[in-house]
CSV table of C-alpha atoms and ligand atoms in Angstrom, one decimal:
chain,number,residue,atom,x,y,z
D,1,UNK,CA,0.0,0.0,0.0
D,2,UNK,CA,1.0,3.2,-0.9
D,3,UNK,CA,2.4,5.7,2.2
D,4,UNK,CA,0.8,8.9,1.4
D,5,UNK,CA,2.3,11.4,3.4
D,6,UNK,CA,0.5,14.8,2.2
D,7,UNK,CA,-0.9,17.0,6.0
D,8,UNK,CA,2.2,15.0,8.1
D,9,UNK,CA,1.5,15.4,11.7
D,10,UNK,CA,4.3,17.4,12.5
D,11,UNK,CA,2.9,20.6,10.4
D,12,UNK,CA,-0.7,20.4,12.9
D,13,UNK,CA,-1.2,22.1,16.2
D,14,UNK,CA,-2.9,20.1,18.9
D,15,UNK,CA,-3.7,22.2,22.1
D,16,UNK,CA,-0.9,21.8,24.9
D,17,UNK,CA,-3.5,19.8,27.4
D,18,UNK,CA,-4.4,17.3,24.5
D,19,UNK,CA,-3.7,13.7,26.1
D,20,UNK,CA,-1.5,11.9,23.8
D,21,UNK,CA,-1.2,8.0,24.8
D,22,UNK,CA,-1.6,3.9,24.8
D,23,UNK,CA,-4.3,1.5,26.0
D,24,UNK,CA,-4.5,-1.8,27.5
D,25,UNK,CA,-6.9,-3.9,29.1
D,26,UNK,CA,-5.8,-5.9,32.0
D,27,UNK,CA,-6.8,-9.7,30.6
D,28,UNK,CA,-4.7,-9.0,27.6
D,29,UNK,CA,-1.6,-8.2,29.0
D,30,UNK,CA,-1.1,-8.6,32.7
D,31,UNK,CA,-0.8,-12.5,32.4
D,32,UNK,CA,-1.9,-14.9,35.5
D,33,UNK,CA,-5.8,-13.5,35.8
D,34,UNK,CA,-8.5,-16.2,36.8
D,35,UNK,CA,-12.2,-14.9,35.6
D,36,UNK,CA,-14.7,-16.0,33.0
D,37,UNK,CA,-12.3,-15.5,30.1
D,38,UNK,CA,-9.5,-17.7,31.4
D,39,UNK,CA,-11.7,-20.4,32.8
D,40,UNK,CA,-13.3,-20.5,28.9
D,41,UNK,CA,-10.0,-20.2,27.4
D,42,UNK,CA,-9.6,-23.6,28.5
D,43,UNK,CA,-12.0,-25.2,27.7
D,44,UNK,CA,-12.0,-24.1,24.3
D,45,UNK,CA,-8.5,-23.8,23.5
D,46,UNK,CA,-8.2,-27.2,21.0
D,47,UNK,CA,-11.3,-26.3,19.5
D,48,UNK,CA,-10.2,-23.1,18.5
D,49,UNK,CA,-6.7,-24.1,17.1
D,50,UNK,CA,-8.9,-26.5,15.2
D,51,UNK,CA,-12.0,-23.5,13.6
D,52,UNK,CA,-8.7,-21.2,13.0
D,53,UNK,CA,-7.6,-22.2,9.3
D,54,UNK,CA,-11.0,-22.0,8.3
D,55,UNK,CA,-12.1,-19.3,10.5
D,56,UNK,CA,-8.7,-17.1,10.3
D,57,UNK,CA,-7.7,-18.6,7.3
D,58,UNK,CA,-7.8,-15.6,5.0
D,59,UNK,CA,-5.5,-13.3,7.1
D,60,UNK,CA,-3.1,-12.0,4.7
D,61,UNK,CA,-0.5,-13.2,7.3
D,62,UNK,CA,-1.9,-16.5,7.4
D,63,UNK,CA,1.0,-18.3,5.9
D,64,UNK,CA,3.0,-16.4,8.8
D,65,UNK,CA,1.4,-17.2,11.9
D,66,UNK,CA,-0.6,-20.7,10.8
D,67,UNK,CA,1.9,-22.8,13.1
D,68,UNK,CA,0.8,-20.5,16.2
D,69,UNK,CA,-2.9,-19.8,15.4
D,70,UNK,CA,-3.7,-23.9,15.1
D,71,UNK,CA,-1.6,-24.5,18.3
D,72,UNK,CA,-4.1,-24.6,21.5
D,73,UNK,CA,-1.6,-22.6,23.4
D,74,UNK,CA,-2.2,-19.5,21.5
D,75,UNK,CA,-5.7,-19.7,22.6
D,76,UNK,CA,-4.9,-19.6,26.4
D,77,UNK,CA,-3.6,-16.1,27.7
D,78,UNK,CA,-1.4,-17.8,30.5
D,79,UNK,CA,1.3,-15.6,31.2
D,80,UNK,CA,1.1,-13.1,28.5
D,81,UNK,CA,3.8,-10.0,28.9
D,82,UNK,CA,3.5,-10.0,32.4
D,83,UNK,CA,2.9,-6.3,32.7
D,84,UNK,CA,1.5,-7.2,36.3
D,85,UNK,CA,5.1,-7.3,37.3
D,86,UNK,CA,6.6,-5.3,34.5
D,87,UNK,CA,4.4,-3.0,34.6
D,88,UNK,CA,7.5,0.0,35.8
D,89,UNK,CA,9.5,-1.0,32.5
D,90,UNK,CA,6.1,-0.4,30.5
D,91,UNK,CA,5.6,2.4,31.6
D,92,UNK,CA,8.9,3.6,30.9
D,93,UNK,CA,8.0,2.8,27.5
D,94,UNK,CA,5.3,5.8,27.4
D,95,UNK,CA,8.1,7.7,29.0
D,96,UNK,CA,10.1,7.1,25.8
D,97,UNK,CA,7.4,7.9,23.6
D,98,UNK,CA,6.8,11.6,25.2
D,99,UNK,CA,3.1,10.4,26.3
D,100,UNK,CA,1.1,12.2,28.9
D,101,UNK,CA,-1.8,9.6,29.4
D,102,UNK,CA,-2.2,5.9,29.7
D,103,UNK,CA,-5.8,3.9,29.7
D,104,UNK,CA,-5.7,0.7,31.2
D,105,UNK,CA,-8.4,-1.5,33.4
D,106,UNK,CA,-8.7,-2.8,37.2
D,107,UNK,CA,-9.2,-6.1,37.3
D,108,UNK,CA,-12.2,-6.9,38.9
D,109,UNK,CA,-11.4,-10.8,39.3
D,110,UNK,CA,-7.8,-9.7,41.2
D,111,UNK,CA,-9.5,-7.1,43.6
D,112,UNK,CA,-13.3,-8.8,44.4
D,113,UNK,CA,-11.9,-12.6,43.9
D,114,UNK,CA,-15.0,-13.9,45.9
D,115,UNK,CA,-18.1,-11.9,46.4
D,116,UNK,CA,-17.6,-9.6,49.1
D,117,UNK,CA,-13.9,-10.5,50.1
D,118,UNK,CA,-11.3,-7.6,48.8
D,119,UNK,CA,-8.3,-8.6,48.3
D,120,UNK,CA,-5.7,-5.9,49.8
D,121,UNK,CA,-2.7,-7.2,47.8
D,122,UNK,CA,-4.3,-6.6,45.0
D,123,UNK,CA,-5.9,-3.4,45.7
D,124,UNK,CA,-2.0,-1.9,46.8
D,125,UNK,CA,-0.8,-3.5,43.4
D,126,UNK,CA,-3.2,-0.7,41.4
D,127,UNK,CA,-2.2,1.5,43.9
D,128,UNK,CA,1.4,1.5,42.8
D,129,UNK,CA,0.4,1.3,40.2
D,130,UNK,CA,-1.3,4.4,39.8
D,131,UNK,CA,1.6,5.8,42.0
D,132,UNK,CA,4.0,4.9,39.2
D,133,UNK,CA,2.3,6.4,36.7
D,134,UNK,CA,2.0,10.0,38.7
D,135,UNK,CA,5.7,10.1,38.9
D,136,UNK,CA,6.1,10.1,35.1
D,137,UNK,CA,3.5,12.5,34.8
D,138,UNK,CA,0.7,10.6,33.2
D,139,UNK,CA,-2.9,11.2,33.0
D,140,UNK,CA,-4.9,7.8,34.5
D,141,UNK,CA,-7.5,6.9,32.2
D,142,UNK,CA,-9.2,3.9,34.4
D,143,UNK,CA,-11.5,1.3,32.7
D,144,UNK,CA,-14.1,-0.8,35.2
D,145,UNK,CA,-15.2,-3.4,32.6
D,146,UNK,CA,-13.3,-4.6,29.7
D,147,UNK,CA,-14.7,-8.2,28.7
D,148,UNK,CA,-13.6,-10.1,31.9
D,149,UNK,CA,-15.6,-10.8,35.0
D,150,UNK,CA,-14.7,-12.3,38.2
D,151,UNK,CA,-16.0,-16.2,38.0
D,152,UNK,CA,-18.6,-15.6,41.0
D,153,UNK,CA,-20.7,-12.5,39.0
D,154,UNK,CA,-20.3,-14.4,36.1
D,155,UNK,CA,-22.0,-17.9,37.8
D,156,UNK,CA,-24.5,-15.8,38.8
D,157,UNK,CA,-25.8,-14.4,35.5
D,158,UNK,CA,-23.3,-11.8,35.3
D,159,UNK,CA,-25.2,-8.9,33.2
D,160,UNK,CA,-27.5,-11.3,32.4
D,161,UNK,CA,-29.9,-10.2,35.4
D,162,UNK,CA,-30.4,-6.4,36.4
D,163,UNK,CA,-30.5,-7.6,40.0
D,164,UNK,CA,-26.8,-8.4,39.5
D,165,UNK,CA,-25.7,-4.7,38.7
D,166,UNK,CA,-25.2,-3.7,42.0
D,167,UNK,CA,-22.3,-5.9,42.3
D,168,UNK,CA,-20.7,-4.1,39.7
D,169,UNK,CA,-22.0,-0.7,40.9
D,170,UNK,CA,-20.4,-1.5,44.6
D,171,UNK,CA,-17.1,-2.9,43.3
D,172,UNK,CA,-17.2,1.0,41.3
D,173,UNK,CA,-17.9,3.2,44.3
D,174,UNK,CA,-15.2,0.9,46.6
D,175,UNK,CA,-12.3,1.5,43.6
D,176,UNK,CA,-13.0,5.2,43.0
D,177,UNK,CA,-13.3,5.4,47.5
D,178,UNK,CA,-10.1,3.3,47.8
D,179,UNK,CA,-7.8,4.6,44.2
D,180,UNK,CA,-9.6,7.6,42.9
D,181,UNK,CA,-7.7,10.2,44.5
D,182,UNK,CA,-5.1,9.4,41.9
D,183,UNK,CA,-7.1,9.5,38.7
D,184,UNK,CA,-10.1,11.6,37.2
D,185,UNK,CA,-11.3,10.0,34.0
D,186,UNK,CA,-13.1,6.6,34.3
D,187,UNK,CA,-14.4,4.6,31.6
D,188,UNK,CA,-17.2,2.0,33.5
D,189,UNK,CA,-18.4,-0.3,30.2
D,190,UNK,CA,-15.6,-0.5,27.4
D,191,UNK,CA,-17.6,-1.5,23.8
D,192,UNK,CA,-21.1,-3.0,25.3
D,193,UNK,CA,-21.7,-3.7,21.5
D,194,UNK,CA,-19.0,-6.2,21.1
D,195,UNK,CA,-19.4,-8.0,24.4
D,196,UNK,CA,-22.9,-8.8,23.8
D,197,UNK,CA,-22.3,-9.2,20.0
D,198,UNK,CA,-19.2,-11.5,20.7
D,199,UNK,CA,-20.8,-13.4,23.3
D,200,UNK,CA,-24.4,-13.9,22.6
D,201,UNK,CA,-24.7,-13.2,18.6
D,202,UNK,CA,-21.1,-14.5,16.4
D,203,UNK,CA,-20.0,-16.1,19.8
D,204,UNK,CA,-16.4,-15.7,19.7
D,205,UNK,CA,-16.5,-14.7,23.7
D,206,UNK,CA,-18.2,-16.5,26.6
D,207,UNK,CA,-20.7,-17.3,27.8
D,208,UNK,CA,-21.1,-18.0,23.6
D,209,UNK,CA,-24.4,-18.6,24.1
D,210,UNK,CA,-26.5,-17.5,21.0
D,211,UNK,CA,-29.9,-15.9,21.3
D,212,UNK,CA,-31.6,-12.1,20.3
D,213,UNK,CA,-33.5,-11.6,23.7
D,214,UNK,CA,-31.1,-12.4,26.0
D,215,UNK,CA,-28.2,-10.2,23.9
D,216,UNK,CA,-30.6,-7.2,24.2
D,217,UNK,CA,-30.9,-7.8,27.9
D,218,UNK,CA,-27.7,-7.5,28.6
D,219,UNK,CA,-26.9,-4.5,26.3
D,220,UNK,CA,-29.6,-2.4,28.5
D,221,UNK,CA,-28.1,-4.2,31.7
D,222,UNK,CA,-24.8,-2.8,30.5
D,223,UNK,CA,-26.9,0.5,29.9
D,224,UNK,CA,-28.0,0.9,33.4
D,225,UNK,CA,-25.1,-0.1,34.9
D,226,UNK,CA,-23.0,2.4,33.6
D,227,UNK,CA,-25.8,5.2,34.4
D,228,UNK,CA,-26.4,3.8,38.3
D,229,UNK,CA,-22.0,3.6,38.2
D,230,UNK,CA,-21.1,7.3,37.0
D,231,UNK,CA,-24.1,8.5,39.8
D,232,UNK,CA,-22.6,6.4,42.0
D,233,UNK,CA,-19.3,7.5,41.1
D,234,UNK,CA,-20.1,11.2,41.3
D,235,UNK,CA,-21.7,10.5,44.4
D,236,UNK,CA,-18.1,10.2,46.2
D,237,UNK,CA,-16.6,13.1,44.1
D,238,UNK,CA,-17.7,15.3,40.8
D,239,UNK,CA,-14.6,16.1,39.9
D,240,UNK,CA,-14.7,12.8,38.4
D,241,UNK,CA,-15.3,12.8,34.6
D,242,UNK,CA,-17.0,9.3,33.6
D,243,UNK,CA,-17.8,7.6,29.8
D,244,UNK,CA,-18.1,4.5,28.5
D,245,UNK,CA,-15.8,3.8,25.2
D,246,UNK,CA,-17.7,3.1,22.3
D,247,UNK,CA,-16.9,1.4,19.6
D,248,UNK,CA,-18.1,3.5,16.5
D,249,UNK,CA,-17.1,1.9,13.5
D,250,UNK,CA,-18.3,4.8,10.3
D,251,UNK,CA,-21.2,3.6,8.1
D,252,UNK,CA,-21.3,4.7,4.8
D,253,UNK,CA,-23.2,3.4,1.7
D,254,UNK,CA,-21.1,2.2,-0.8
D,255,UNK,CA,-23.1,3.0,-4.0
D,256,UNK,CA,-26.1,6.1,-4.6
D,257,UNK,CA,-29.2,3.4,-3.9
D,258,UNK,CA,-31.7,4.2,-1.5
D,259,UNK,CA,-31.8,0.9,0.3
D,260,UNK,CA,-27.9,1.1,0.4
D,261,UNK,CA,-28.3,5.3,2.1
D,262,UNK,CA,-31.2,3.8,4.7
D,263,UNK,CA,-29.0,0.9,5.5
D,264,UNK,CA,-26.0,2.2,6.1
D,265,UNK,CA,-28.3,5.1,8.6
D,266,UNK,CA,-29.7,1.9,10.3
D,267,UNK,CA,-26.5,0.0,11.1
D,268,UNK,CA,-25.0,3.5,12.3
D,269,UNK,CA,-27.8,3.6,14.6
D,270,UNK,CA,-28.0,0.1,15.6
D,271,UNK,CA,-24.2,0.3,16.3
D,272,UNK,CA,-24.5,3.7,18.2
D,273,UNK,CA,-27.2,5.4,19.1
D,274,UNK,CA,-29.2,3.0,20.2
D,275,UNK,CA,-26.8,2.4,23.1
D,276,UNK,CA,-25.4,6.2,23.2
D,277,UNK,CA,-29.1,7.2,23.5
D,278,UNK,CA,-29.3,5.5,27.0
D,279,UNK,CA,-26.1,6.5,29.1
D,280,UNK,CA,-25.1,10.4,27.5
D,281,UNK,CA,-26.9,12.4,30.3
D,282,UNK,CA,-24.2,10.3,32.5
D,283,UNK,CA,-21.3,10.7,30.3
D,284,UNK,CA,-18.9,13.7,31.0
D,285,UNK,CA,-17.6,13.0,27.6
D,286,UNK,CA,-17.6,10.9,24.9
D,287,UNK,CA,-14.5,7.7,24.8
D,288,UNK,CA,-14.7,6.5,21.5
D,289,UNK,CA,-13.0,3.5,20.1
D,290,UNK,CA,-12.2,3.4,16.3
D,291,UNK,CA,-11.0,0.7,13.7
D,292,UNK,CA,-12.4,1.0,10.6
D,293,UNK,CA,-15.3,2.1,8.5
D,294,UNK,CA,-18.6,0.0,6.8
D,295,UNK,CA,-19.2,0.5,3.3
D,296,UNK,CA,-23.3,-0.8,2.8
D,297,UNK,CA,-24.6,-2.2,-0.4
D,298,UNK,CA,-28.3,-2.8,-0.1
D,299,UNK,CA,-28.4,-4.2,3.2
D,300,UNK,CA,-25.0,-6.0,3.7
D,301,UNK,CA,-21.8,-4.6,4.4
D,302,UNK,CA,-19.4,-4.9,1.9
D,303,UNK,CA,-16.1,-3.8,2.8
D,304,UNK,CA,-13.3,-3.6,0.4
D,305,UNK,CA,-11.1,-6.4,-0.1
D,306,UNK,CA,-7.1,-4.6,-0.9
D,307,UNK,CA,-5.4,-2.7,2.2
D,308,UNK,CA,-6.4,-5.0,4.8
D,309,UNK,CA,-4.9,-5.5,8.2
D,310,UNK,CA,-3.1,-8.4,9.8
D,311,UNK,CA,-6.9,-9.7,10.5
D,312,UNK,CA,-8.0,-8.5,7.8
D,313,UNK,CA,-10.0,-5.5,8.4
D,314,UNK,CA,-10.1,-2.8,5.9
D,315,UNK,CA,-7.9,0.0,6.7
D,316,UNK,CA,-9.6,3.6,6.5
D,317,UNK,CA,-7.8,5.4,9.2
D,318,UNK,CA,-8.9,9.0,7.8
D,319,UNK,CA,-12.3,7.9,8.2
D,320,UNK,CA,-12.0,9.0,11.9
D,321,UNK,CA,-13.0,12.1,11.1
D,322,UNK,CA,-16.5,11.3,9.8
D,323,UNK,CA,-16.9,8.9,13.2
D,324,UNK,CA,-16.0,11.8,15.3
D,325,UNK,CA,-18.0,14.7,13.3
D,326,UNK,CA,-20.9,12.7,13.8
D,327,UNK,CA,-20.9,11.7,17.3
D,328,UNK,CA,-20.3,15.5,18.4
D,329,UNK,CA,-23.0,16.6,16.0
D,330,UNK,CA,-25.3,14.0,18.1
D,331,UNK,CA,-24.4,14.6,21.4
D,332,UNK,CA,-22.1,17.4,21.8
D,333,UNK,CA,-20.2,16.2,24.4
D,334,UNK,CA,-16.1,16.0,24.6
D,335,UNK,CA,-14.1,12.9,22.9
D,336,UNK,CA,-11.7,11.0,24.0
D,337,UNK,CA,-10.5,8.5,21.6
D,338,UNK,CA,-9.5,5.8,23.7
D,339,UNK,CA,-8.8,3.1,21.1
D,340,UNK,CA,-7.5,3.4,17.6
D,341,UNK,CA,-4.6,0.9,16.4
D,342,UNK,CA,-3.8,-1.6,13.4
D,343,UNK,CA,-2.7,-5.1,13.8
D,344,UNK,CA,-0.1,-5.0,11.6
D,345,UNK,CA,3.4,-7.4,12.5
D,346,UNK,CA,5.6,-6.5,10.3
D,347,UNK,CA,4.9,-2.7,10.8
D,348,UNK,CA,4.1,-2.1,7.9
D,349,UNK,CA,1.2,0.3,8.0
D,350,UNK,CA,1.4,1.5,11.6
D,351,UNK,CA,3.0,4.7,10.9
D,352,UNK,CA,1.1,5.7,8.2
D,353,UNK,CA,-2.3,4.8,10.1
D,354,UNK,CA,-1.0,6.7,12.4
D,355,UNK,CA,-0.3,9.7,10.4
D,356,UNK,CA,-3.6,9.2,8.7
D,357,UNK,CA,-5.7,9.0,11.8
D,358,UNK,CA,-3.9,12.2,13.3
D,359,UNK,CA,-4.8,14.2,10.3
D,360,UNK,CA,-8.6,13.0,10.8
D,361,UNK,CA,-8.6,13.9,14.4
D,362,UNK,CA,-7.3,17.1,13.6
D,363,UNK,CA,-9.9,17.4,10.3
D,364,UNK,CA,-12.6,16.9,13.0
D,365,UNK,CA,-11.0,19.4,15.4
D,366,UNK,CA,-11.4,21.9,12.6
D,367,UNK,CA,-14.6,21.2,12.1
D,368,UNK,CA,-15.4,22.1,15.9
D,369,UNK,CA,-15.2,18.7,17.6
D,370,UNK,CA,-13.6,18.7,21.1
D,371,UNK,CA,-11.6,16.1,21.1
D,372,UNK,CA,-9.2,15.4,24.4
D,373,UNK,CA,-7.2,12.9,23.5
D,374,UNK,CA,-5.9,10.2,21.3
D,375,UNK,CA,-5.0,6.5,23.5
D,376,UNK,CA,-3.2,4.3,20.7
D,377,UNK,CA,-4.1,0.8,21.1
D,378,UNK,CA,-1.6,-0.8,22.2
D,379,UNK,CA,1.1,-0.2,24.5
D,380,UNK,CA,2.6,-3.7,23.7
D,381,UNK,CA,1.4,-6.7,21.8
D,382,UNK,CA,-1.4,-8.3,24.0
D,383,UNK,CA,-4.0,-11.3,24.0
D,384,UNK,CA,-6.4,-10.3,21.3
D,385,UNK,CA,-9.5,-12.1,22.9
D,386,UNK,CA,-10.5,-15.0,20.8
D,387,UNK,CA,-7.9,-14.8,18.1
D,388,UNK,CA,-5.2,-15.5,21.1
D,389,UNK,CA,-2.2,-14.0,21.2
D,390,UNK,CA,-1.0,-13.8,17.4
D,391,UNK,CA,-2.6,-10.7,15.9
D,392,UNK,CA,-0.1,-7.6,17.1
D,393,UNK,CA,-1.4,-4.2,17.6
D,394,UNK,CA,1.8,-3.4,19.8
D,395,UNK,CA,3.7,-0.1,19.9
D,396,UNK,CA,6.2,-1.8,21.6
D,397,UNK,CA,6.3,-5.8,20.2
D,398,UNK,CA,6.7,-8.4,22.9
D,399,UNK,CA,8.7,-11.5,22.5
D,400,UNK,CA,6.7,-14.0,24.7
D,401,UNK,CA,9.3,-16.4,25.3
D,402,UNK,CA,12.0,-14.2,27.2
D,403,UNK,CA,9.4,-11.2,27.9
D,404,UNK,CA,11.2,-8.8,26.7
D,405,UNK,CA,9.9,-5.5,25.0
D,406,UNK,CA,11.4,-3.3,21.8
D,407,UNK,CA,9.5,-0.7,20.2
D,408,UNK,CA,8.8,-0.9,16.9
D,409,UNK,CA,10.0,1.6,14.1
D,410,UNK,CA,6.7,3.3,13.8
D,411,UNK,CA,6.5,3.7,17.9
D,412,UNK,CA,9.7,5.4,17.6
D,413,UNK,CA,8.5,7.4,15.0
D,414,UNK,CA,5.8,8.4,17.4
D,415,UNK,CA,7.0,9.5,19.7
D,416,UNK,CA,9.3,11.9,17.6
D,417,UNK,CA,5.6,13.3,16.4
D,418,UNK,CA,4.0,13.7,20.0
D,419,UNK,CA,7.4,15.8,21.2
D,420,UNK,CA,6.4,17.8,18.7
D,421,UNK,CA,3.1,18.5,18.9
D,422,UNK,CA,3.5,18.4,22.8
D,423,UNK,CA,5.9,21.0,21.9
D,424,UNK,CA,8.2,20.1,23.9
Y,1,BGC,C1,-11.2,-3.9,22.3
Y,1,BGC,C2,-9.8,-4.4,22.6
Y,1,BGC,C3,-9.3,-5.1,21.4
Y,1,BGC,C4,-9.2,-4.2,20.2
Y,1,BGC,C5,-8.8,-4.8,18.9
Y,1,BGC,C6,-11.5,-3.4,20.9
Y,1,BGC,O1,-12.5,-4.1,20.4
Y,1,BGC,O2,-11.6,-3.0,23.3
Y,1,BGC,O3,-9.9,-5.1,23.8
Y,1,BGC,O4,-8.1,-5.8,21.6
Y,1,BGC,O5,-10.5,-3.6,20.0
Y,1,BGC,O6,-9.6,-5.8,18.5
């Protein structure tokens, strides 16, 4: 693919507070959890390895990780980078990048292991962790939910039943009473749309258990949890600003037919709004997760088939812009991009995604939309949920075996950009 380089970051002005920095999630990179992902990842580990050739097989990088992606050990997340214990030398890896904000997620399994019981150790873990972060001058952006629950809420129906959401509301209030003092912007639900999608519709996540009803219930579960969380939230302290991070892929129709215009408005809606529509009054602002676009024929997406990622997801980093214009045109609030990243290996298109995407968040900026920050995803290569650990959306790759960490080309290239539209 060609590396167009016309409106390079460098020439753009981003205000001096902008938040520039990486995400994680804790189940894709701490290593050694125990919740409702790792106990499935087990059990479906060989079956997995087995679906991958015909599920994954047309990953343009196929030939390149085939031996991994049909081994059952890709499947289980296991160690992973151990950023629970390397989480100082990660950090320094923001550091080296010139970054002033990190978004990462508490581990609900690790603090609440049993229903009720706290465990301390694990509570003074985020706690220094927090505390490491501080000293290098980075902004906290702390996520409540990101896919895994502890086994307990999850026996019991996790968001299954609404009587269950005051778990999740209580284990909220105690982190923001116990840790908050150290951080400001809280992200309770990260992408309700693909949890319940993943695990009750295309089940590629647990509980994988298909059926319409019960995947609506648990989107407006998700719904009121993060409204009764952010009250509850606020209810300690305002000065906290709370979201959920949305993933908002760009629908657009693909050709001038009316079905293909009303479709495409549909999906948007489906994908979005209906969600949005339920928690903005208790959003401060808007975290917004974007990977690509969805061109519409008729009724079907169609997306095109050249200048794919390592997954094979079309690649329209620009398109951020339209995502972004439209969300602020709907509900007016502040963004925070708090995903945006390519699985790419061989780092081949990283930078100029990155280039591309900056010059749509800045097209959008121009066009009036607040936007706070931009969170790359990811800080280092991670688990990738049911894929397992092959794709790499890394800034920094991770070499599994020894542990050990190396930014790639494009994440040095980075953080060249950021010092200088940090201006510093
Ligand atoms: C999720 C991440 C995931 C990433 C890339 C988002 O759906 O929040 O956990 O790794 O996209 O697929």
């Amino acid at each position: 693919m060609a590396q167009p380089s016309e409106q390079q970051p460098k020439e753009m002005l981003f205000p001096k507070r902008f938040l520039w920095g990486a995400s994680t999630a804790a189940h894709q990179v701490e290593g050694g959890n125990h919740n409702q992902w790792s106990v499935w990842e087990l059990e479906n580990a060989k079956t997995l390895a087995a679906q991958a050739p015909y599920k994954d097989g047309h990953a343009p990088v196929w030939n390149e990780v085939r031996r991994q992606a049909t081994n059952p050990n890709n499947y289980v997340s296991g160690r992973l980078a151990n950023h629970y214990q390397r989480f100082e030398e990660d950090f320094d890896l923001l550091t080296a990048m010139n970054m002033n904000a990190y978004r990462f997620s508490i581990e609900w399994s690790r603090v609440e292991p049993k229903q009720g019981q706290w465990d301390a150790a694990a509570v003074q873990h985020y706690r220094e962790y927090l505390a490491a972060l501080k000293r290098r001058h980075v902004e906290p952006v702390v996520t409540l939910f990101h896919f895994t629950l502890p086994v307990w809420f999850s026996e019991m129906g996790g968001f299954e039943k609404r009587s269950n959401i005051r778990y999740f509301v209580e284990f909220a209030e105690r982190i923001v009473r116990e840790l908050g003092k150290d951080f400001r912007f809280i992200i309770t639900v990260n992408e309700p749309d693909t949890y319940v999608a993943q695990g009750y519709i295309e089940l590629h996540f647990p509980p994988q258990t298909y059926g319409l009803r019960r995947a609506l219930r648990v989107y407006n579960n998700l719904a009121r949890a993060h409204n009764r969380a952010a009250k509850a939230i606020r209810a300690v302290s305002p000065r906290f600003k709370v979201s959920v991070a949305k993933n908002s892929p760009y629908f657009y129709p693909g050709d001038d037919a009316w079905l293909s215009r009303v479709s495409a408005l549909c999906m948007q809606y489906v994908q979005d709004d209906y969600f949005i529509k339920k928690v903005i009054r208790q959003c401060d602002f808007l975290g917004v997760n974007y990977y690509f676009s969805n061109r519409v024929y008729g009724y079907r997406v169609h997306n095109p088939e050249k200048d794919v990622s390592d997954l094979g997801w079309d690649m329209a980093p620009g398109d951020i812009e339209h995502a972004l214009v439209r969300l602020h045109d709907r509900y007016k609030k502040p963004i925070l991009i708090t995903e945006n990243g390519v699985a790419d290996q061989n780092d081949e298109y990283r930078k100029w995604w990155i280039s591309q995407t900056l010059a749509g968040v800045r097209r959008a900026m121009d066009e009036g939309v607040p936007v706070l920050g931009y969170m790359h995803w990811s800080l280092i290569d991670n688990f990738e949920w049911g894929f397992g650990k092959w794709p790499r959306f890394g800034l920094a790759a991770v070499n599994y075996a020894t542990g050990e960490r190396t930014l790639r080309p494009s994440a040095v290239w980075f953080g060249k950009v950021i010092k200088k539209l940090r201006r510093i």
